[in-house]
PDB file of C-alpha atoms in Angstrom:
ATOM      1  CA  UNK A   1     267.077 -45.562  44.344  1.00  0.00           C
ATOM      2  CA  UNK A   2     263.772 -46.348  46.202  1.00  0.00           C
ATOM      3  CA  UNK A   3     262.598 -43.361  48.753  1.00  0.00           C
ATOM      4  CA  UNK A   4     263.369 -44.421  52.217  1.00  0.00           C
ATOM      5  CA  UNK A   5     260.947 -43.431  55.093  1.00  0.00           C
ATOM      6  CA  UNK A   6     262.785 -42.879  58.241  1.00  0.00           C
ATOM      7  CA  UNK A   7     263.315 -45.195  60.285  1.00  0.00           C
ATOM      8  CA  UNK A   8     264.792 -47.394  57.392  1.00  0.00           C
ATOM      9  CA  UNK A   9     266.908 -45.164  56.276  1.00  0.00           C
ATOM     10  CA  UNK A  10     268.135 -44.944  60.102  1.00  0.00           C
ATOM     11  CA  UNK A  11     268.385 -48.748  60.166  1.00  0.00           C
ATOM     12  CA  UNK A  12     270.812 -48.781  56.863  1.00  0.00           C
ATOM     13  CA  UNK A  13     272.848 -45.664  58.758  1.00  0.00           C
ATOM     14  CA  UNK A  14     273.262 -47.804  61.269  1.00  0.00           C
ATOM     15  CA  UNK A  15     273.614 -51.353  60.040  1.00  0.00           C
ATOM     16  CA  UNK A  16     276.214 -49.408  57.822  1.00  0.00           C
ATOM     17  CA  UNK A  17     278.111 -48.022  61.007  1.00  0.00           C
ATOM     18  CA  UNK A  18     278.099 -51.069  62.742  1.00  0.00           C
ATOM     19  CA  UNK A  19     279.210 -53.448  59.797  1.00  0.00           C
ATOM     20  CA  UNK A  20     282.252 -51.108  59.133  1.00  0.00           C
ATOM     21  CA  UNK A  21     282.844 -51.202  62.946  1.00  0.00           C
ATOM     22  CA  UNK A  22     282.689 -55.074  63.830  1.00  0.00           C
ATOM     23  CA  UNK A  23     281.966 -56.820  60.485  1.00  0.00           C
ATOM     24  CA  UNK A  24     278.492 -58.142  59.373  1.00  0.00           C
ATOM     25  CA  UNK A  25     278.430 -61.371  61.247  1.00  0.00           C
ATOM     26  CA  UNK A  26     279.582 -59.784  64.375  1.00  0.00           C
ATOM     27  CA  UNK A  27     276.722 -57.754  63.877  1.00  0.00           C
ATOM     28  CA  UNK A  28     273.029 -58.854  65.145  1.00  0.00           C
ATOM     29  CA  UNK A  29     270.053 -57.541  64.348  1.00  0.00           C
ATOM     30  CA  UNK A  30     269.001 -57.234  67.906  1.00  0.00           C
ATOM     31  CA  UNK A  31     272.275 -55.137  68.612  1.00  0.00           C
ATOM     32  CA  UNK A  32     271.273 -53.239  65.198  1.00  0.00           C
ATOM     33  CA  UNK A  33     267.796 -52.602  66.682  1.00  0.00           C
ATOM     34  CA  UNK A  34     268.981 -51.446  70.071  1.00  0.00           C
ATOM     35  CA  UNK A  35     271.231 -48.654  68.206  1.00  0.00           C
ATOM     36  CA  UNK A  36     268.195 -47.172  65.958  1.00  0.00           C
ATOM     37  CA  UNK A  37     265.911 -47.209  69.265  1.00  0.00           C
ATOM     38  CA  UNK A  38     262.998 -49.536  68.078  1.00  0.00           C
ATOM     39  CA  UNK A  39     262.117 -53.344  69.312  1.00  0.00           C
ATOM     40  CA  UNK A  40     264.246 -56.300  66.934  1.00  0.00           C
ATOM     41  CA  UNK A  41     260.351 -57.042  65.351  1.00  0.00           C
ATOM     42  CA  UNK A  42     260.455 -53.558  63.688  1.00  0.00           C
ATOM     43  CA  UNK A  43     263.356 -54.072  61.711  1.00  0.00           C
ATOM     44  CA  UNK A  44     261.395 -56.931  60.420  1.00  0.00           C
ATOM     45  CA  UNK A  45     259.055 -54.850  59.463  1.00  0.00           C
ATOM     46  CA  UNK A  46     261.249 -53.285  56.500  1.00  0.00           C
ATOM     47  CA  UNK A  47     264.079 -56.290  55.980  1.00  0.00           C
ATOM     48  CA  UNK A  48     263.504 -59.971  55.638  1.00  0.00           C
ATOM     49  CA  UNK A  49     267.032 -60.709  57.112  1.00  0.00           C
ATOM     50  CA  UNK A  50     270.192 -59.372  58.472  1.00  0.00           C
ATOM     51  CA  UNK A  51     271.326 -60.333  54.420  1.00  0.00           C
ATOM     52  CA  UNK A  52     268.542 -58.145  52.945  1.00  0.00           C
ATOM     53  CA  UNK A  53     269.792 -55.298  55.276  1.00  0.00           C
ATOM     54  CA  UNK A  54     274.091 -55.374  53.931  1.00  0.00           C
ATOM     55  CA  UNK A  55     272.763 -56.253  50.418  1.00  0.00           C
ATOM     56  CA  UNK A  56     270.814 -53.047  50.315  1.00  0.00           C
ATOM     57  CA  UNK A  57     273.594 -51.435  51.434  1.00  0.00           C
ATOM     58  CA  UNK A  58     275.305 -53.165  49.098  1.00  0.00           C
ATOM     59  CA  UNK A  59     273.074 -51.981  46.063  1.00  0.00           C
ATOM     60  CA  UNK A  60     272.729 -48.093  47.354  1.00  0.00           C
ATOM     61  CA  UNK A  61     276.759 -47.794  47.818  1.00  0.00           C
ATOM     62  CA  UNK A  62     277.744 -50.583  45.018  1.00  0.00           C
ATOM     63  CA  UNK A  63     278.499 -47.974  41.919  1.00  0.00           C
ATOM     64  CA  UNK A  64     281.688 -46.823  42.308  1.00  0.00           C
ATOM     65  CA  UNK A  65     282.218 -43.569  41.920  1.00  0.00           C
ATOM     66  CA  UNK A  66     285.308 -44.021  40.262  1.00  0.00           C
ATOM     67  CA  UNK A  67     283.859 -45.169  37.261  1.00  0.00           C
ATOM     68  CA  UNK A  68     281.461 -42.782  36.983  1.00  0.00           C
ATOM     69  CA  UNK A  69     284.064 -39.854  37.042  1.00  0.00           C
ATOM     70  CA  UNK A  70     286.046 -41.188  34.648  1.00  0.00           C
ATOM     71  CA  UNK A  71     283.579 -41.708  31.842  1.00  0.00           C
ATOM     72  CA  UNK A  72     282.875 -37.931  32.549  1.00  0.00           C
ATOM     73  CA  UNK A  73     286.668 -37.441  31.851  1.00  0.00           C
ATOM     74  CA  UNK A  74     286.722 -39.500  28.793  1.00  0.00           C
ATOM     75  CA  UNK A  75     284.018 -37.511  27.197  1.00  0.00           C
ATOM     76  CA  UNK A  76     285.938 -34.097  28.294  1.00  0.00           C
ATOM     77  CA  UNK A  77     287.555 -32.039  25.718  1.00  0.00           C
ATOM     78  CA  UNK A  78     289.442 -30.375  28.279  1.00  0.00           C
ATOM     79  CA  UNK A  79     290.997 -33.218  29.847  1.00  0.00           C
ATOM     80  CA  UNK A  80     292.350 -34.918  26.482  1.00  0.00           C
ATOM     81  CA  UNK A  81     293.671 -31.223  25.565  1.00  0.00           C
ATOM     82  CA  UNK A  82     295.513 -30.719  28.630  1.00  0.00           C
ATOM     83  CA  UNK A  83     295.203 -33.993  30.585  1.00  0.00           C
ATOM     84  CA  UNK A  84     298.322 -32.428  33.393  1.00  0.00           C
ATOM     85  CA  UNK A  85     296.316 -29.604  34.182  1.00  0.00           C
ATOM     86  CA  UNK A  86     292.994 -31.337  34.552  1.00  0.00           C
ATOM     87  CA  UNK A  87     294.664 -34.639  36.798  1.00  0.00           C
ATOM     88  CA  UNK A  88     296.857 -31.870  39.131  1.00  0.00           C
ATOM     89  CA  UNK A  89     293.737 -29.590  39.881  1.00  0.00           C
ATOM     90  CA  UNK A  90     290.581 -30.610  39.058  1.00  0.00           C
ATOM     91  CA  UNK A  91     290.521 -35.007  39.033  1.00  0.00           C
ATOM     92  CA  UNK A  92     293.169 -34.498  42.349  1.00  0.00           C
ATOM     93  CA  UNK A  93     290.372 -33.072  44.678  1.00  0.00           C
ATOM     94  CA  UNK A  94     287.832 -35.818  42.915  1.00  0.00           C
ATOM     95  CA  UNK A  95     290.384 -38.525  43.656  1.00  0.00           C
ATOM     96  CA  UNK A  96     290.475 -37.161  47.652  1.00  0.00           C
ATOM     97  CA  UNK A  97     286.626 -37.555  47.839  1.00  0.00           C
ATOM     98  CA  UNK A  98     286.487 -41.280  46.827  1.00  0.00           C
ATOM     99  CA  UNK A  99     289.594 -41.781  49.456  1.00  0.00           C
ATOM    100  CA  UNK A 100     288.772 -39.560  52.220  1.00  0.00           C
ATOM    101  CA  UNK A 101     284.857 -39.634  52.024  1.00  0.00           C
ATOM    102  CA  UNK A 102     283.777 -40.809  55.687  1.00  0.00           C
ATOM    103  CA  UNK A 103     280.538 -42.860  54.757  1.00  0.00           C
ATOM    104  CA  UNK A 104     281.503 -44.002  51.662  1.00  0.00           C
ATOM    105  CA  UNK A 105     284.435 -45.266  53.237  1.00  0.00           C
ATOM    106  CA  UNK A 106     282.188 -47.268  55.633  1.00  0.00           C
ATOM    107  CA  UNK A 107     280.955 -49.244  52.468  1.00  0.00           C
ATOM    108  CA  UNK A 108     284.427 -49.679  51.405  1.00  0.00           C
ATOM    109  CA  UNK A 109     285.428 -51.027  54.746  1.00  0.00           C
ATOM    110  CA  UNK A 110     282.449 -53.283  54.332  1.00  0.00           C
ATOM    111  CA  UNK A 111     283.524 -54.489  51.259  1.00  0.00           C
ATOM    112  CA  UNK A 112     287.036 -55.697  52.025  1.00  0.00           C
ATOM    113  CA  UNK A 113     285.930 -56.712  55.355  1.00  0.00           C
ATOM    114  CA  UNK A 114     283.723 -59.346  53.850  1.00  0.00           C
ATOM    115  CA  UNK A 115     285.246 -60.006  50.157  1.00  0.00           C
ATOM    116  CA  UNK A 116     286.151 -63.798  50.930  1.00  0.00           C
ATOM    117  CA  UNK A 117     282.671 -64.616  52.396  1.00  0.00           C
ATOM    118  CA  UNK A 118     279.900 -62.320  50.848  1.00  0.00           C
ATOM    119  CA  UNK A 119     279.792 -62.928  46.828  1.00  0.00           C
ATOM    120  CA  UNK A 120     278.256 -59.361  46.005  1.00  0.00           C
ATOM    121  CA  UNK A 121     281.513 -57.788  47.843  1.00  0.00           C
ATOM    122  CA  UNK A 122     283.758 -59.467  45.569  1.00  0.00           C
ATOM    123  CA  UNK A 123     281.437 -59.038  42.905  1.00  0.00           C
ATOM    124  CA  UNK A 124     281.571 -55.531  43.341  1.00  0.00           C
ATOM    125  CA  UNK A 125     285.660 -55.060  43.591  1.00  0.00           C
ATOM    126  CA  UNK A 126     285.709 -57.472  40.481  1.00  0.00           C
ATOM    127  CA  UNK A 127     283.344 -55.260  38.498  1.00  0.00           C
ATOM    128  CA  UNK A 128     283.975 -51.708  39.598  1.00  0.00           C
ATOM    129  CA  UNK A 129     287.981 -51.870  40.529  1.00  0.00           C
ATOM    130  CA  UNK A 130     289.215 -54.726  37.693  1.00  0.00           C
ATOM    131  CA  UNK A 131     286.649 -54.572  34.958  1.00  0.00           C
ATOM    132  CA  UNK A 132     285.335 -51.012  34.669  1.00  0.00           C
ATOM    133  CA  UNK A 133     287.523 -48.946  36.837  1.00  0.00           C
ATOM    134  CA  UNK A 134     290.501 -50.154  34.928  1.00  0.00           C
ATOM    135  CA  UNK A 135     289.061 -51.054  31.865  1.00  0.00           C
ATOM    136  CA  UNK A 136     288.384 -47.221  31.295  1.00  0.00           C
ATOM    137  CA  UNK A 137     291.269 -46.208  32.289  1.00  0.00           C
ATOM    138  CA  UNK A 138     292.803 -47.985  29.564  1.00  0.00           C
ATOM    139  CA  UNK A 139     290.707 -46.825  27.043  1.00  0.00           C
ATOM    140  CA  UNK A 140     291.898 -43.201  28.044  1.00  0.00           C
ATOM    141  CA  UNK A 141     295.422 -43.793  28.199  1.00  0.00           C
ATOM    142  CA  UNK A 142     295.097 -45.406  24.745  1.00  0.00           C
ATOM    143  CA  UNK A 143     293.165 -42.254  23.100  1.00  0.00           C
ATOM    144  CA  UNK A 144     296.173 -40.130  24.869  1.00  0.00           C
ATOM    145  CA  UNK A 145     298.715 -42.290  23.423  1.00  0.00           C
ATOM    146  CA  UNK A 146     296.700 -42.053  19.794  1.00  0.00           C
ATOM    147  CA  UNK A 147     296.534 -37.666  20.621  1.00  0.00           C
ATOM    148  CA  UNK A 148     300.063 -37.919  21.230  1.00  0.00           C
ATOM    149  CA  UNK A 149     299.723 -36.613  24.172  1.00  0.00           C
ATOM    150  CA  UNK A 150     301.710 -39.385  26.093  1.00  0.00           C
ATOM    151  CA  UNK A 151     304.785 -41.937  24.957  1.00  0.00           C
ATOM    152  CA  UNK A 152     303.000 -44.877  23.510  1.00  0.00           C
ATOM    153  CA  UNK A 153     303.133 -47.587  26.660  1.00  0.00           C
ATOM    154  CA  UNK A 154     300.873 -50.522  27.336  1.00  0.00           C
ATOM    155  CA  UNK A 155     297.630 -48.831  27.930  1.00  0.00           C
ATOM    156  CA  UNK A 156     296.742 -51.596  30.210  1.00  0.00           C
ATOM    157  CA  UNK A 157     300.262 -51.388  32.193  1.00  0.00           C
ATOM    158  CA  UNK A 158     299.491 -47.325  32.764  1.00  0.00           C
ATOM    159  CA  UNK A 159     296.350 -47.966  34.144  1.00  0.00           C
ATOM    160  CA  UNK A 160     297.593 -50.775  36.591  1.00  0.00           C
ATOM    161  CA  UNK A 161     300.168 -47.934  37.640  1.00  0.00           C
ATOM    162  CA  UNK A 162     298.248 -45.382  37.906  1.00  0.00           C
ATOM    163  CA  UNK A 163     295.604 -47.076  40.082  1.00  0.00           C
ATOM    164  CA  UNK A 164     297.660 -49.461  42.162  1.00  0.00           C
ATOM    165  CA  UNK A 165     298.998 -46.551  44.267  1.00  0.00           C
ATOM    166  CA  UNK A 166     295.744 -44.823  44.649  1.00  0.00           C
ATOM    167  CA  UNK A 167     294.912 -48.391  46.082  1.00  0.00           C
ATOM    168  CA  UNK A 168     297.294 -48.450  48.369  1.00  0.00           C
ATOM    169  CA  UNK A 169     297.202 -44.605  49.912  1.00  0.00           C
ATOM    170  CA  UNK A 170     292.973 -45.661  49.598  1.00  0.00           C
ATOM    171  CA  UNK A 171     293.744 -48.723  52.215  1.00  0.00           C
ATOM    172  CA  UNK A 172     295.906 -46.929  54.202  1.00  0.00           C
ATOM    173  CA  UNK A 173     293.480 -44.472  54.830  1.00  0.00           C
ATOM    174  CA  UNK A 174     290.657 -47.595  55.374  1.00  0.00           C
ATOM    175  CA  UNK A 175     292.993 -49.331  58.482  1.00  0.00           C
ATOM    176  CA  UNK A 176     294.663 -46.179  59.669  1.00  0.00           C
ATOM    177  CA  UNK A 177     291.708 -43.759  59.479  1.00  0.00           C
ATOM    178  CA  UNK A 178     292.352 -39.696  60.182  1.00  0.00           C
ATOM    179  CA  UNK A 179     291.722 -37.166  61.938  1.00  0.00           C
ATOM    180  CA  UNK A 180     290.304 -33.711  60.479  1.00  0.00           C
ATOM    181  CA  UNK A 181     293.266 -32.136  59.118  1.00  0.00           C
ATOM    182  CA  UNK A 182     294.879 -35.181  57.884  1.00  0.00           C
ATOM    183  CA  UNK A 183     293.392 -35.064  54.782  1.00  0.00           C
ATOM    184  CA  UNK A 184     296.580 -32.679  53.906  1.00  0.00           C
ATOM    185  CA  UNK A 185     298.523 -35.844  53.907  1.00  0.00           C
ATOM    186  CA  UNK A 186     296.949 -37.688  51.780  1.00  0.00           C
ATOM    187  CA  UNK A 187     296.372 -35.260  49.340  1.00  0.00           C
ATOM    188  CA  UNK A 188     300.241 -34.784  49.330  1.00  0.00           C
ATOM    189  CA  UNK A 189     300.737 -38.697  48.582  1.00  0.00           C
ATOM    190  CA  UNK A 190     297.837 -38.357  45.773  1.00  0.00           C
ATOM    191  CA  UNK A 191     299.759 -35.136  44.003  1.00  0.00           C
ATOM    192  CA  UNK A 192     302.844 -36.539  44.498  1.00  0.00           C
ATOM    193  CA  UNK A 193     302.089 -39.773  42.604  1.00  0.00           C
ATOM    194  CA  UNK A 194     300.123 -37.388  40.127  1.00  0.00           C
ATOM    195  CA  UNK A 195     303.700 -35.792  39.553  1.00  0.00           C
ATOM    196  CA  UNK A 196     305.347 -38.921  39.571  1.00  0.00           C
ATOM    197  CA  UNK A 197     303.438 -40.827  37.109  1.00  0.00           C
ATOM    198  CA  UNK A 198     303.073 -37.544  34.173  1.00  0.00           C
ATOM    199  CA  UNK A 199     306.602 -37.339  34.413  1.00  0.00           C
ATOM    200  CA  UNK A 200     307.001 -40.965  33.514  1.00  0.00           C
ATOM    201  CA  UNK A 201     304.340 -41.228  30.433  1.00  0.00           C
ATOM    202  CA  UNK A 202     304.271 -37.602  29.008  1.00  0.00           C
ATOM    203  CA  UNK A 203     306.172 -36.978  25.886  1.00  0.00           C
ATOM    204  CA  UNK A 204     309.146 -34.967  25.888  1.00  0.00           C
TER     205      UNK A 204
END
């Protein structure tokens, strides 16, 4: 990721605030430049266009971090020995960051707000969610089933149950928002499903 002097870092802070806020084409650049405090020529002077601005953001936010945790888990001997364990106390808190994080939610408001109109929003949800995201998570649930550790479902079904509900507690959180201590509730609805779905896929 490129070093970013000041004042463009403070125009992607904001641009970022503002397209999670109102949408990007609700957003102008003058009403961009008003926020960050400088004249509408000076963010000119780092971004070509309004587009340049959301597809940097687009490019700095755009690898999910989903997929780059579970990788780590694939390759960790302590999650394939005791995958319970690791999912109820170490991949639960992991799990809350990606939901509850407040500026990476911004992105991921971003995102949804403009996946019908803006192609590298849907390219990302088709890459990171659909490809990789669940791609992995089939490959893990199909070493588990080959350990044993699990009864031997359709790796591809397990994933699309284990992350459809993580989905939907992820978009409640998105239009609903919370206040600080509400992350308690949604790391309830996170352990619970935790719970729900090792109950349904270990081996008895």
């Amino acid at each position: 990721m490129e070093q970013l002097n000041d004042t463009k870092r403070l125009i992607i802070e904001t641009s970022l605030r503002l397209f999670s806020e109102k949408g990007f084409n609700s957003t102008s650049v003058r009403e961009i430049a008003r926020e960050v405090g400088v004249r509408e020529s000076a963010i000119y002077n780092h971004f070509k266009s309004k587009g340049e601005i959301i597809n940097t953001i687009f490019h700095m936010y755009g690898i999910g971090k989903a997929r780059i945790y579970i990788e780590q888990m694939m390759n960790d001997e302590k999650f394939l020995d005791d995958p319970y364990h690791f999912l109820k106390h170490i991949a639960l808190d992991e799990i809350l960051e990606i939901i509850c994080n407040k500026e990476f939610n911004k992105f991921k408001r971003i995102v949804v707000m403009e996946m019908f109109c803006e192609e590298n929003a849907r390219y990302i949800i088709e890459r990171e969610i659909f490809d990789q995201t669940r791609g992995l998570l089939r490959e893990i649930f199909e070493l588990m089933a080959k350990r044993q550790v699990i009864k031997n479902h359709d790796p591809a079904v397990l994933a699309n149950e284990f992350l459809a509900p993580l989905g939907l507690v992820n978009l409640e959180h998105l239009i609903i928002g919370s206040e600080d201590g509400d992350e308690k509730y949604y790391k309830d609805q996170i352990e619970s499903h935790i719970d729900f779905f090792w109950n349904a896929i270990k081996l008895d």
